[in-house]
Tab-separated table of C-alpha atoms in Angstrom:
chain	number	residue	atom	x	y	z
D	1	MET	CA	81.457	153.894	108.023
D	2	THR	CA	79.573	154.609	104.525
D	3	ARG	CA	79.746	151.978	101.997
D	4	TRP	CA	82.544	153.929	100.042
D	5	GLN	CA	84.790	154.542	103.169
D	6	ALA	CA	84.480	150.822	103.664
D	7	ASN	CA	85.307	149.776	100.063
D	8	GLY	CA	88.336	152.500	100.403
D	9	VAL	CA	89.431	150.337	103.555
D	10	ILE	CA	89.195	147.006	101.644
D	11	VAL	CA	91.325	148.656	98.803
D	12	PHE	CA	93.883	149.363	101.419
D	13	VAL	CA	93.647	145.652	102.726
D	14	ALA	CA	94.186	144.335	98.983
D	15	LEU	CA	97.122	146.884	98.820
D	16	ILE	CA	98.839	145.466	102.008
D	17	TRP	CA	98.167	141.742	100.726
D	18	GLY	CA	99.519	142.160	97.464
D	19	THR	CA	102.692	143.976	98.456
D	20	THR	CA	103.051	141.252	101.150
D	21	PHE	CA	104.199	139.014	98.272
D	22	VAL	CA	107.166	141.506	97.702
D	23	VAL	CA	108.623	141.248	101.400
D	24	GLN	CA	108.017	137.373	101.319
D	25	GLN	CA	110.357	137.076	98.733
D	26	THR	CA	113.095	139.436	99.865
D	27	SER	CA	112.736	137.957	103.313
D	28	MET	CA	114.389	134.762	101.753
D	29	ASP	CA	117.724	136.439	101.310
D	30	ASN	CA	118.034	136.328	105.121
D	31	ILE	CA	116.047	133.750	106.740
D	32	GLY	CA	114.355	130.218	105.987
D	33	PRO	CA	110.584	129.933	105.135
D	34	GLN	CA	109.829	127.710	108.097
D	35	TYR	CA	111.173	130.246	110.708
D	36	PHE	CA	109.777	133.274	108.806
D	37	THR	CA	106.489	131.755	108.370
D	38	GLY	CA	106.702	130.741	112.277
D	39	VAL	CA	107.582	134.225	113.409
D	40	ARG	CA	105.422	136.360	111.233
D	41	PHE	CA	102.291	134.345	112.266
D	42	LEU	CA	103.111	134.062	116.015
D	43	LEU	CA	103.584	137.977	115.512
D	44	GLY	CA	100.190	138.191	113.822
D	45	THR	CA	98.769	136.193	116.855
D	46	PHE	CA	99.668	138.872	119.354
D	47	VAL	CA	98.057	141.658	117.076
D	48	VAL	CA	94.536	139.802	117.093
D	49	LEU	CA	94.766	138.380	120.713
D	50	PRO	CA	93.129	141.547	122.402
D	51	PHE	CA	90.243	140.981	120.182
D	52	ALA	CA	89.963	137.253	120.611
D	53	LEU	CA	90.180	137.656	124.453
D	54	ARG	CA	87.342	140.000	124.402
D	55	GLU	CA	85.502	137.593	122.371
D	56	LEU	CA	86.131	134.718	124.679
D	57	ARG	CA	85.023	136.895	127.596
D	58	LYS	CA	81.784	137.314	125.815
D	59	MET	CA	81.545	133.599	125.135
D	60	LYS	CA	81.915	133.236	129.044
D	61	ARG	CA	79.218	135.720	129.902
D	62	GLU	CA	76.705	133.923	127.417
D	63	GLY	CA	77.516	130.667	129.194
D	64	ARG	CA	79.096	129.305	125.862
D	65	THR	CA	82.063	127.188	125.391
D	66	LEU	CA	83.948	125.594	122.567
D	67	SER	CA	82.928	121.985	122.032
D	68	ARG	CA	85.292	119.132	121.025
D	69	VAL	CA	84.007	119.374	117.389
D	70	ASN	CA	84.507	123.142	117.387
D	71	THR	CA	88.196	122.797	118.843
D	72	LEU	CA	88.989	120.239	116.286
D	73	GLY	CA	87.854	122.140	113.593
D	74	LEU	CA	90.109	125.204	114.718
D	75	ILE	CA	92.857	123.030	114.631
D	76	VAL	CA	92.166	121.784	111.347
D	77	THR	CA	91.960	125.413	110.127
D	78	GLY	CA	95.205	126.387	111.732
D	79	VAL	CA	97.175	123.257	109.984
D	80	SER	CA	95.289	124.233	106.609
D	81	MET	CA	96.698	127.631	106.870
D	82	TYR	CA	100.134	126.212	107.831
D	83	LEU	CA	100.397	124.293	104.846
D	84	ALA	CA	98.993	126.868	102.623
D	85	SER	CA	101.489	129.567	104.002
D	86	ILE	CA	104.505	127.092	103.815
D	87	LEU	CA	104.088	125.956	100.314
D	88	GLN	CA	103.491	129.523	99.036
D	89	GLN	CA	106.634	130.544	100.916
D	90	ILE	CA	108.853	127.911	99.656
D	91	GLY	CA	107.530	128.390	96.222
D	92	ILE	CA	108.038	132.258	96.171
D	93	MET	CA	111.691	131.644	96.470
D	94	ASP	CA	111.674	130.092	92.800
D	95	THR	CA	109.192	132.260	91.170
D	96	THR	CA	108.213	135.921	90.334
D	97	VAL	CA	105.890	137.800	92.912
D	98	THR	CA	103.579	138.211	89.956
D	99	ASN	CA	103.283	134.547	89.307
D	100	ALA	CA	102.997	133.783	92.783
D	101	ALA	CA	100.211	136.252	93.443
D	102	PHE	CA	98.094	135.113	90.503
D	103	LEU	CA	98.622	131.283	90.904
D	104	THR	CA	97.799	131.634	94.622
D	105	ALA	CA	94.498	133.147	93.443
D	106	PHE	CA	93.373	129.958	92.069
D	107	TYR	CA	91.938	129.137	95.318
D	108	VAL	CA	88.928	131.476	94.347
D	109	PRO	CA	87.460	128.991	91.874
D	110	LEU	CA	88.656	126.086	94.174
D	111	VAL	CA	86.413	126.764	97.134
D	112	PRO	CA	83.114	126.321	95.746
D	113	VAL	CA	84.486	123.061	94.089
D	114	LEU	CA	85.865	121.832	97.463
D	115	ALA	CA	82.533	122.939	99.133
D	116	PHE	CA	80.803	120.439	96.775
D	117	ALA	CA	83.311	117.720	97.190
D	118	VAL	CA	82.742	117.813	100.969
D	119	PHE	CA	79.095	119.221	101.438
D	120	ARG	CA	77.447	118.721	98.240
D	121	ALA	CA	76.868	122.233	97.863
D	122	LYS	CA	76.311	122.816	94.335
D	123	PRO	CA	78.443	125.425	92.904
D	124	HIS	CA	77.595	128.264	90.531
D	125	TRP	CA	77.796	127.506	86.966
D	126	SER	CA	80.511	130.259	86.724
D	127	VAL	CA	82.974	127.779	88.482
D	128	TRP	CA	83.447	125.668	85.636
D	129	PRO	CA	84.408	128.131	82.732
D	130	GLY	CA	86.317	130.200	85.531
D	131	GLY	CA	88.527	127.072	86.304
D	132	ILE	CA	89.170	126.635	82.509
D	133	MET	CA	89.965	130.339	82.435
D	134	CYS	CA	92.421	130.031	85.180
D	135	VAL	CA	94.118	126.862	83.149
D	136	PHE	CA	94.378	128.891	80.198
D	137	GLY	CA	95.695	132.032	82.094
D	138	THR	CA	98.325	129.895	83.640
D	139	TYR	CA	99.399	128.457	79.627
D	140	LEU	CA	99.685	132.016	78.663
D	141	LEU	CA	101.460	132.887	81.864
D	142	SER	CA	104.188	130.289	81.230
D	143	GLY	CA	104.734	132.220	77.744
D	144	GLY	CA	102.538	129.393	75.811
D	145	ASN	CA	105.068	126.645	77.249
D	146	LEU	CA	103.942	124.887	80.360
D	147	SER	CA	107.550	123.534	80.765
D	148	ALA	CA	108.565	127.056	81.176
D	149	LEU	CA	106.770	127.039	84.761
D	150	GLY	CA	109.371	126.431	87.377
D	151	LYS	CA	109.204	124.568	90.523
D	152	GLY	CA	108.376	127.506	92.632
D	153	ASP	CA	105.152	127.937	90.427
D	154	PHE	CA	103.982	124.234	90.995
D	155	TRP	CA	104.718	124.898	94.985
D	156	VAL	CA	102.583	127.919	94.919
D	157	MET	CA	99.653	126.276	92.811
D	158	GLY	CA	99.690	123.519	95.549
D	159	SER	CA	99.348	126.346	98.157
D	160	ALA	CA	95.938	127.339	96.353
D	161	LEU	CA	94.365	123.929	97.316
D	162	PHE	CA	95.140	124.546	100.965
D	163	TRP	CA	93.979	128.279	100.607
D	164	ALA	CA	90.700	126.847	99.455
D	165	VAL	CA	90.665	124.579	102.468
D	166	GLN	CA	91.292	127.165	105.139
D	167	VAL	CA	88.728	129.799	103.496
D	168	VAL	CA	86.045	126.703	103.763
D	169	MET	CA	86.972	125.988	107.213
D	170	ILE	CA	87.205	129.647	108.310
D	171	GLY	CA	83.586	130.200	106.972
D	172	ILE	CA	82.463	126.907	109.108
D	173	MET	CA	84.116	127.999	112.141
D	174	VAL	CA	83.122	131.575	112.019
D	175	THR	CA	79.554	130.420	111.743
D	176	ARG	CA	79.666	127.933	114.347
D	177	THR	CA	81.374	130.159	117.013
D	178	ASN	CA	80.374	133.549	116.061
D	179	THR	CA	84.122	134.600	117.156
D	180	PRO	CA	86.066	135.690	114.046
D	181	ALA	CA	88.958	137.354	115.856
D	182	LEU	CA	89.231	134.005	118.054
D	183	VAL	CA	89.284	131.815	114.932
D	184	ALA	CA	92.017	133.937	113.344
D	185	ALA	CA	94.111	134.056	116.424
D	186	VAL	CA	93.945	130.265	116.776
D	187	GLN	CA	94.799	129.762	113.119
D	188	PHE	CA	97.684	132.437	113.294
D	189	PHE	CA	99.025	130.614	116.431
D	190	ILE	CA	99.056	126.843	115.276
D	191	THR	CA	100.425	128.277	111.839
D	192	GLY	CA	103.289	130.083	113.905
D	193	LEU	CA	104.045	127.184	116.053
D	194	LEU	CA	104.168	124.524	113.098
D	195	GLY	CA	106.501	127.057	111.411
D	196	MET	CA	108.866	127.386	114.505
D	197	ALA	CA	108.612	123.538	114.977
D	198	MET	CA	109.685	122.593	111.608
D	199	GLY	CA	112.384	125.332	111.303
D	200	GLY	CA	113.896	123.832	114.457
D	201	MET	CA	114.010	120.448	112.577
D	202	PHE	CA	115.199	121.777	109.142
D	203	GLU	CA	116.747	125.005	109.807
D	204	THR	CA	119.258	127.126	111.412
D	205	PHE	CA	117.840	129.451	114.012
D	206	SER	CA	119.520	132.747	114.364
D	207	PHE	CA	118.466	136.110	115.968
D	208	ALA	CA	120.761	137.842	113.406
D	209	ASP	CA	118.766	136.098	110.580
D	210	ILE	CA	115.488	137.335	112.242
D	211	GLN	CA	117.040	140.889	112.801
D	212	ASN	CA	118.055	141.120	109.109
D	213	ALA	CA	114.642	139.994	107.994
D	214	GLY	CA	113.106	142.320	110.601
D	215	PHE	CA	111.471	144.735	108.290
D	216	GLU	CA	109.523	141.894	106.295
D	217	ILE	CA	108.686	139.938	109.258
D	218	LEU	CA	107.153	143.093	110.722
D	219	TYR	CA	105.312	144.074	107.628
D	220	ALA	CA	104.003	140.471	107.222
D	221	GLY	CA	103.229	139.714	110.671
D	222	ILE	CA	101.404	143.084	111.753
D	223	MET	CA	100.255	144.572	108.575
D	224	SER	CA	99.221	141.650	106.719
D	225	ALA	CA	98.223	139.167	109.301
D	226	GLY	CA	97.153	141.398	112.158
D	227	ILE	CA	96.033	144.922	110.781
D	228	ALA	CA	94.500	143.709	107.372
D	229	PHE	CA	92.717	140.985	108.626
D	230	THR	CA	90.850	143.248	111.374
D	231	LEU	CA	90.181	145.988	108.639
D	232	GLN	CA	88.839	143.531	106.256
D	233	ALA	CA	86.387	142.069	108.960
D	234	VAL	CA	85.269	145.540	110.186
D	235	ALA	CA	84.783	146.826	106.516
D	236	GLN	CA	82.797	144.089	105.099
D	237	ASN	CA	79.961	144.840	107.681
D	238	TYR	CA	79.388	147.969	105.845
D	239	THR	CA	79.815	147.206	102.204
D	240	GLU	CA	78.301	144.862	99.457
D	241	ALA	CA	79.808	141.262	99.226
D	242	ALA	CA	80.017	142.025	95.399
D	243	ASP	CA	81.905	145.267	95.978
D	244	ALA	CA	84.558	143.223	98.452
D	245	ALA	CA	85.164	140.378	96.017
D	246	ILE	CA	85.842	142.719	93.125
D	247	ILE	CA	88.242	144.982	95.239
D	248	MET	CA	90.068	141.763	97.072
D	249	SER	CA	90.706	140.375	93.542
D	250	ALA	CA	92.995	143.415	92.985
D	251	GLU	CA	95.517	141.963	95.664
D	252	ALA	CA	97.010	140.246	92.551
D	253	VAL	CA	97.257	143.553	90.534
D	254	PHE	CA	98.920	145.127	93.495
D	255	ALA	CA	101.299	142.422	93.735
D	256	ALA	CA	102.389	142.670	90.194
D	257	ILE	CA	102.563	146.475	90.541
D	258	ALA	CA	104.707	146.088	93.606
D	259	GLY	CA	106.896	143.225	91.850
D	260	ALA	CA	107.464	145.722	89.093
D	261	PHE	CA	108.282	148.808	91.087
D	262	PHE	CA	110.376	147.333	93.943
D	263	LEU	CA	112.042	144.093	92.093
D	264	GLY	CA	112.019	145.197	88.682
D	265	GLU	CA	109.973	142.443	87.272
D	266	ARG	CA	108.666	142.494	83.730
D	267	LEU	CA	106.503	140.176	81.914
D	268	ALA	CA	106.228	139.291	78.259
D	269	PRO	CA	102.992	140.392	76.620
D	270	ALA	CA	101.532	136.901	76.574
D	271	GLU	CA	102.353	136.675	80.230
D	272	TYR	CA	100.466	139.769	80.996
D	273	ALA	CA	97.585	138.590	79.052
D	274	GLY	CA	97.618	135.223	81.348
D	275	CYS	CA	97.204	137.475	84.255
D	276	GLY	CA	94.352	139.239	82.655
D	277	VAL	CA	92.429	135.995	82.100
D	278	ILE	CA	93.144	134.619	85.558
D	279	LEU	CA	91.784	138.006	86.980
D	280	ALA	CA	88.702	138.092	84.918
D	281	ALA	CA	88.327	134.399	86.113
D	282	ILE	CA	88.569	135.357	89.748
D	283	ILE	CA	86.238	138.462	89.408
D	284	GLY	CA	83.605	136.220	87.496
D	285	VAL	CA	83.766	133.492	89.960
D	286	GLN	CA	83.168	135.880	92.879
D	287	LEU	CA	80.762	138.424	91.146
D	288	LEU	CA	78.340	136.296	88.844
D	289	PRO	CA	76.761	134.356	91.739
D	290	MET	CA	76.053	137.620	93.458
D	291	MET	CA	74.383	139.106	90.781
D	292	GLY	CA	70.692	139.820	91.116
D	293	ARG	CA	70.949	139.773	95.034
D	294	ARG	CA	69.086	142.608	96.798
D	295	PRO	CA	71.702	144.957	98.584
D	296	LYS	CA	71.757	144.979	102.222
D	297	VAL	CA	73.519	148.096	102.947
D	298	ALA	CA	72.721	151.380	101.422
D	299	ILE	CA	75.120	154.114	100.478
């Protein structure tokens, strides 16, 4: 795969993840957020499972096993993904797809701040202006009146914190185990299991509801959780990190376009400006630390 082919694949991944915000919202007409999250990620588990089992067999051949610390780390990764996913899913019921996508992207500047707080890894200077820009972008996204932000927006902003935790934990666990598919399968399974358990406690289970939300569940489970993750993991081996960072930032843009096309969402000029400021902050936080690094992959 050439660098440009890999970048094309990552564009496709960003498109999948962006449009998934639409099906996450439309699914709420037929099924509760807990069961949607549960079924979606259990389905994603089965998509990634063959790759995870192959990695397990490789570990066995190499005489490696998962330590208790790594097992605990995988559990923490899965729980953080569940919390991020369910807060986002609850929030998207009471906000627009565009707002949900751009507010979820708050996790980008939060990741280095979290890494600094936990591991004392000094963040790049771009994190601080990036964070300020995100706050200012949120102000514009609210139309210049923060009281205009609904409860759904705050649920989604809360999810960004746990997405940041999940991103940090993914980096740690993939490095420690060298098994990205196994890490993905375990976090998907834990998220799905918790979603089903919480759904059993707070929602009414119905096969008819699952059937009515069938397209959304299949799209979010197979395309977003399973296929997109696998394509991203493969493509990023053939392109620059800076390329991937910029392209993946387009996820929020694709979500806004999908929201306008499929749901008829429209924003005021100030709100579009807020989206632009947040997107600029996201790209800056990802790209600036990479500037000046020597390329690893040739075109």
